[in-house]
XYZ file of C-alpha atoms in Angstrom:
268
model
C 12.303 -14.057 20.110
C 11.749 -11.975 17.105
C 14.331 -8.920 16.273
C 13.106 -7.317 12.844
C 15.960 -4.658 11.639
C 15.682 -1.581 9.451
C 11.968 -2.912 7.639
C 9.955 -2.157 10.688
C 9.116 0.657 12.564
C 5.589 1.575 14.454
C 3.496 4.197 13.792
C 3.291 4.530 17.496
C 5.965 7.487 17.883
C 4.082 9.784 15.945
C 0.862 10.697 17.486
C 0.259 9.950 21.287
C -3.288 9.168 20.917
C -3.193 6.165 17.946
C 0.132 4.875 20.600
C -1.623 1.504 21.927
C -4.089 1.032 18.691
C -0.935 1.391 16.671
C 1.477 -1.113 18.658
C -1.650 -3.533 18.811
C -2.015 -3.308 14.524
C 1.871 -4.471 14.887
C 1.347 -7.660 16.064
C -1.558 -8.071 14.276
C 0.629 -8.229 11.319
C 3.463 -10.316 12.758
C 1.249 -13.024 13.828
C -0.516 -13.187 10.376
C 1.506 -16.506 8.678
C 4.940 -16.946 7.729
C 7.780 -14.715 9.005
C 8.686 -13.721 5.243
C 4.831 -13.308 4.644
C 4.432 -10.963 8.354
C 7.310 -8.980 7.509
C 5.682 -8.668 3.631
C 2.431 -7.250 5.084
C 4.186 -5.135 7.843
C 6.356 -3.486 5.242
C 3.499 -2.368 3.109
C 1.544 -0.976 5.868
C 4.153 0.810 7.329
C 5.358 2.255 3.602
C 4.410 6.033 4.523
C 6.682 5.710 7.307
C 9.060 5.291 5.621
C 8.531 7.714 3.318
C 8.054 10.127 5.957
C 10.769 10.046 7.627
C 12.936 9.989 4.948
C 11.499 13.146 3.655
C 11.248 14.352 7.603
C 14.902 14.013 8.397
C 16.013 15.627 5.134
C 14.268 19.127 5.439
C 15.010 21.870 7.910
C 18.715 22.109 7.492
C 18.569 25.837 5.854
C 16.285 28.492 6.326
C 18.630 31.703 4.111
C 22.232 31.188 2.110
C 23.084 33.817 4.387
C 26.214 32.136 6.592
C 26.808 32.714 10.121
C 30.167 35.075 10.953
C 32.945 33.244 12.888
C 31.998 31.718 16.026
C 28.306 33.053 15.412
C 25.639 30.556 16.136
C 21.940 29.385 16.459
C 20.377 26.405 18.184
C 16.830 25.680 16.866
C 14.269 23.148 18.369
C 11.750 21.788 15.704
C 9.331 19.337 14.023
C 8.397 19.334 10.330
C 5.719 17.595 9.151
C 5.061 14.996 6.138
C 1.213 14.095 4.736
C 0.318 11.064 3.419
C 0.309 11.337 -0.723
C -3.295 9.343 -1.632
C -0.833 7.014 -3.496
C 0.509 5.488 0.058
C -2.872 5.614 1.599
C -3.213 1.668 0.641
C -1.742 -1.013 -0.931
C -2.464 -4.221 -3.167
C -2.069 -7.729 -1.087
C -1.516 -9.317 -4.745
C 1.953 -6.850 -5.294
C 4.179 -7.767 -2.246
C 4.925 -11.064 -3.080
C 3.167 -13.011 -0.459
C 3.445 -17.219 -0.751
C 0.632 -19.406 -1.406
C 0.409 -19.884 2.403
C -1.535 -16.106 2.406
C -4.164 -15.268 0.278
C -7.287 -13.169 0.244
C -9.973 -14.312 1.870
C -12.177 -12.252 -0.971
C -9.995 -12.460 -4.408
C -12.059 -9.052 -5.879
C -10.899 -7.304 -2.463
C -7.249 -6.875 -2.212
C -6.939 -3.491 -2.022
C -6.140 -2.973 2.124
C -5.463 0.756 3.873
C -1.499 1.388 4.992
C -0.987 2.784 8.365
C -2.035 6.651 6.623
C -5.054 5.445 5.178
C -8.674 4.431 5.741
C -10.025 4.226 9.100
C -12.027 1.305 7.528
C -11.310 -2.344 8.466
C -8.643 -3.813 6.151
C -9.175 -6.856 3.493
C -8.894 -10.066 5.088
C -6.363 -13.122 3.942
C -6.629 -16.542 5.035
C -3.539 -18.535 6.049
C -2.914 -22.155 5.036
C -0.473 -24.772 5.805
C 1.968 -26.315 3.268
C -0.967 -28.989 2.849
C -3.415 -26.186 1.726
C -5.607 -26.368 5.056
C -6.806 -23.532 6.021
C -5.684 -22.459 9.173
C -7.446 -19.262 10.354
C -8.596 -15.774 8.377
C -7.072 -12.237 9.553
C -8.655 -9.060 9.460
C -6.106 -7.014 8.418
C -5.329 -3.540 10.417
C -7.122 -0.444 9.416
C -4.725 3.072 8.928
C -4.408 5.250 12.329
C -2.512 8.751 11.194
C -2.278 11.408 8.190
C 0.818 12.972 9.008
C 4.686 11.682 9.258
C 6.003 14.393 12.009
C 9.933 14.400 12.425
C 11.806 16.306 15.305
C 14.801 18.016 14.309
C 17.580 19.991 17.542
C 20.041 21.397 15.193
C 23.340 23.711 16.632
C 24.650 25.859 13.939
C 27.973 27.743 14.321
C 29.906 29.700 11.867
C 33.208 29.112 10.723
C 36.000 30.861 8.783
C 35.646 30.909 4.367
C 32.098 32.198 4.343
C 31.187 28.788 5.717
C 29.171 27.459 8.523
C 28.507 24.170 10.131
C 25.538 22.409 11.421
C 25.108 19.457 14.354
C 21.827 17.436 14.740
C 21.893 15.702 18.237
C 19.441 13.906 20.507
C 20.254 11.350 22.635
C 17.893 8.469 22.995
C 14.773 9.682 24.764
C 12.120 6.944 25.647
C 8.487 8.376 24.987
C 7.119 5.342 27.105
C 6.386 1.433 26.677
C 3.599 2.214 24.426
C 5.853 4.938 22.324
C 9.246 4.220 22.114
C 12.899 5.977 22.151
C 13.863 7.648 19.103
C 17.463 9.177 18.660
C 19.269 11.640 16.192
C 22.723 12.504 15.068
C 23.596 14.659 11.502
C 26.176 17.020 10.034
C 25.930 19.766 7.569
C 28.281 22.423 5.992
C 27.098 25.422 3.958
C 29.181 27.251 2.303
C 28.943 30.914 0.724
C 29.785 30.939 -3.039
C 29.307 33.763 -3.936
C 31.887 35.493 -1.529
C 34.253 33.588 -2.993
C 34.205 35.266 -6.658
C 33.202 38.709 -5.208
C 35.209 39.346 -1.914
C 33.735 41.626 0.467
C 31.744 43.809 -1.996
C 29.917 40.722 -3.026
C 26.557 42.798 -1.295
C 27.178 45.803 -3.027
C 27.838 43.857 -6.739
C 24.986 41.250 -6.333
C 22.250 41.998 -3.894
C 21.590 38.377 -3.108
C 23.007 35.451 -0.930
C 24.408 32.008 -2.958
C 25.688 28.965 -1.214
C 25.765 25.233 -1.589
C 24.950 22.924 1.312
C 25.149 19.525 2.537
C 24.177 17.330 5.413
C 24.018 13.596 6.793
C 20.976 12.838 9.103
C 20.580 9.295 10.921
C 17.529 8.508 12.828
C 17.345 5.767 15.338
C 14.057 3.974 16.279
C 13.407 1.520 19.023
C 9.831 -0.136 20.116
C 9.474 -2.664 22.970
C 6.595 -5.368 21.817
C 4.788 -8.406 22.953
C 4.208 -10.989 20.133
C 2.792 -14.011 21.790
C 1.677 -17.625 20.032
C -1.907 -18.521 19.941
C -3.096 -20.917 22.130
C -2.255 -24.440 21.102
C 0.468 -22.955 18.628
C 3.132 -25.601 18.009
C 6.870 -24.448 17.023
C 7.662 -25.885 13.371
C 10.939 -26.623 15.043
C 11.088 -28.172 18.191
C 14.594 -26.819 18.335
C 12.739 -22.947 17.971
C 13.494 -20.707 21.130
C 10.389 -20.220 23.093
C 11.295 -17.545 25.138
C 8.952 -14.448 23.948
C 10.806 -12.041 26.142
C 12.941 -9.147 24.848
C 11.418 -8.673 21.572
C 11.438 -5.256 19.975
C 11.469 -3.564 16.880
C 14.365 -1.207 15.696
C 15.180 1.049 12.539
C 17.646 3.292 11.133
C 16.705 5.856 8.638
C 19.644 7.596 7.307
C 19.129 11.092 5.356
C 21.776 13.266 2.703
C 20.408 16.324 1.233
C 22.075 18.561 -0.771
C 20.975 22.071 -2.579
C 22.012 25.244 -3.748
C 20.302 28.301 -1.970
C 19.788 31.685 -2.982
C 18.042 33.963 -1.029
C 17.703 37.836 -0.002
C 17.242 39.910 2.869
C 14.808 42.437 3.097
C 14.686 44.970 5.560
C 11.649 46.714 6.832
């Protein structure tokens, strides 16, 4: 049974129609050699997730400076979207510090598309036993999305000081076997600062909004998968669990963004 924490996460949740071409690319990559060496290659391609989601979970927390009065509040529903920098649109198999046990099967073509790249087949790598037999050659997976979306419910309510407070909440919703559950949880403060030198004629001194802001995003991930053995696979331990049930892979993406805002209404 395989449980991979915090490096892993499919592509699957993000577009509905790459789900099952996505999940299959997965074990692709977990079956390709060595644990270390899977999670290597699974790492790489999944980089602009990563990325994505980092960036996704950050944004969104203000649209103005301007801070709710006491007890005022909003709830917004929404999704903001990441692309894929041509920098994480591939990566080189030589760089992630594979073992001798994986190598290119070409050694001029090790250049191979992340999850955001080319629709192309990937490079393939041979894998080889600690006697340097080869054992088979793996085609690796070719990239299946452009964008990193990230879905954002966010409650805002105002308190007293100028200062408002923000909650990011959704409970773990499963998107389907081929998708996934996905769950969120953040807090945020904002805070006018430009009340606090002004008082109440702050709008008639300075014609402008200025506040400082903070907030704490977590994202949880979960993916049931199937990673079976190839036929006439032997365990390297005989001792080795060989139940294959129950395997799934889970992340946590955790978010802080700070920033001072300044903005300005302007009335029509």
């Amino acid at each position: 049974m395989k449980k991979l924490y915090k490096t892993l996460v499919a592509g699957s949740m993000l577009l509905l129609s790459t789900q099952t071409q996505a999940q299959d690319y997965i074990a692709t990559l977990l079956n390709a050699g060595p644990a270390a060496d899977a999670n290597k290659l699974a790492n790489a391609y999944l980089q602009p997730i990563f990325k994505g989601f980092g960036n996704g979970i950050n944004n969104g927390w203000n649209n103005t400076a301007k801070t709710k009065s006491l007890l005022g509040f909003d709830l917004r529903v929404s999704s903001s979207a990441v692309f894929i920098p041509q920098a994480d649109k591939s990566f080189d198999l030589t760089k992630i510090g594979l073992s001798n046990n994986v190598r290119p099967a070409d050694p001029s073509k090790t250049i191979t598309p992340t999850i955001g790249g080319s629709r192309d087949a990937g490079a393939q790598i041979s894998i080889y036993d600690d006697n340097n037999n080869k054992l088979k050659t793996v085609t690796l997976p070719s990239g299946v999305l452009s964008v990193i979306p990230a879905p954002q419910i966010q409650l805002t309510a105002g308190l007293v000081y100028h200062t408002e407070a923000s909650l990011r909440y959704m409970p773990s919703v499963n998107f389907g076997s081929n998708v996934g559950s996905i769950s969120i949880i953040g807090f945020g403060l904002k805070h006018n600062i430009l009340q606090d030198f002004a008082g109440k004629t702050a709008d008639k001194i300075i014609p402008l909004d200025v506040a400082v802001s903070a907030g704490f995003t977590q994202l949880k991930y979960h993916l049931p998968v199937t990673v079976q053995p190839e036929n006439g696979a032997q365990p390297k331990d005989n001792q080795q669990s060989t139940d294959f049930s129950n395997q799934h892979i889970a992340a946590t993406f955790n978010g802080f963004n700070a920033e001072i805002i300044v903005s300005k209404q302007i009335l029509f």
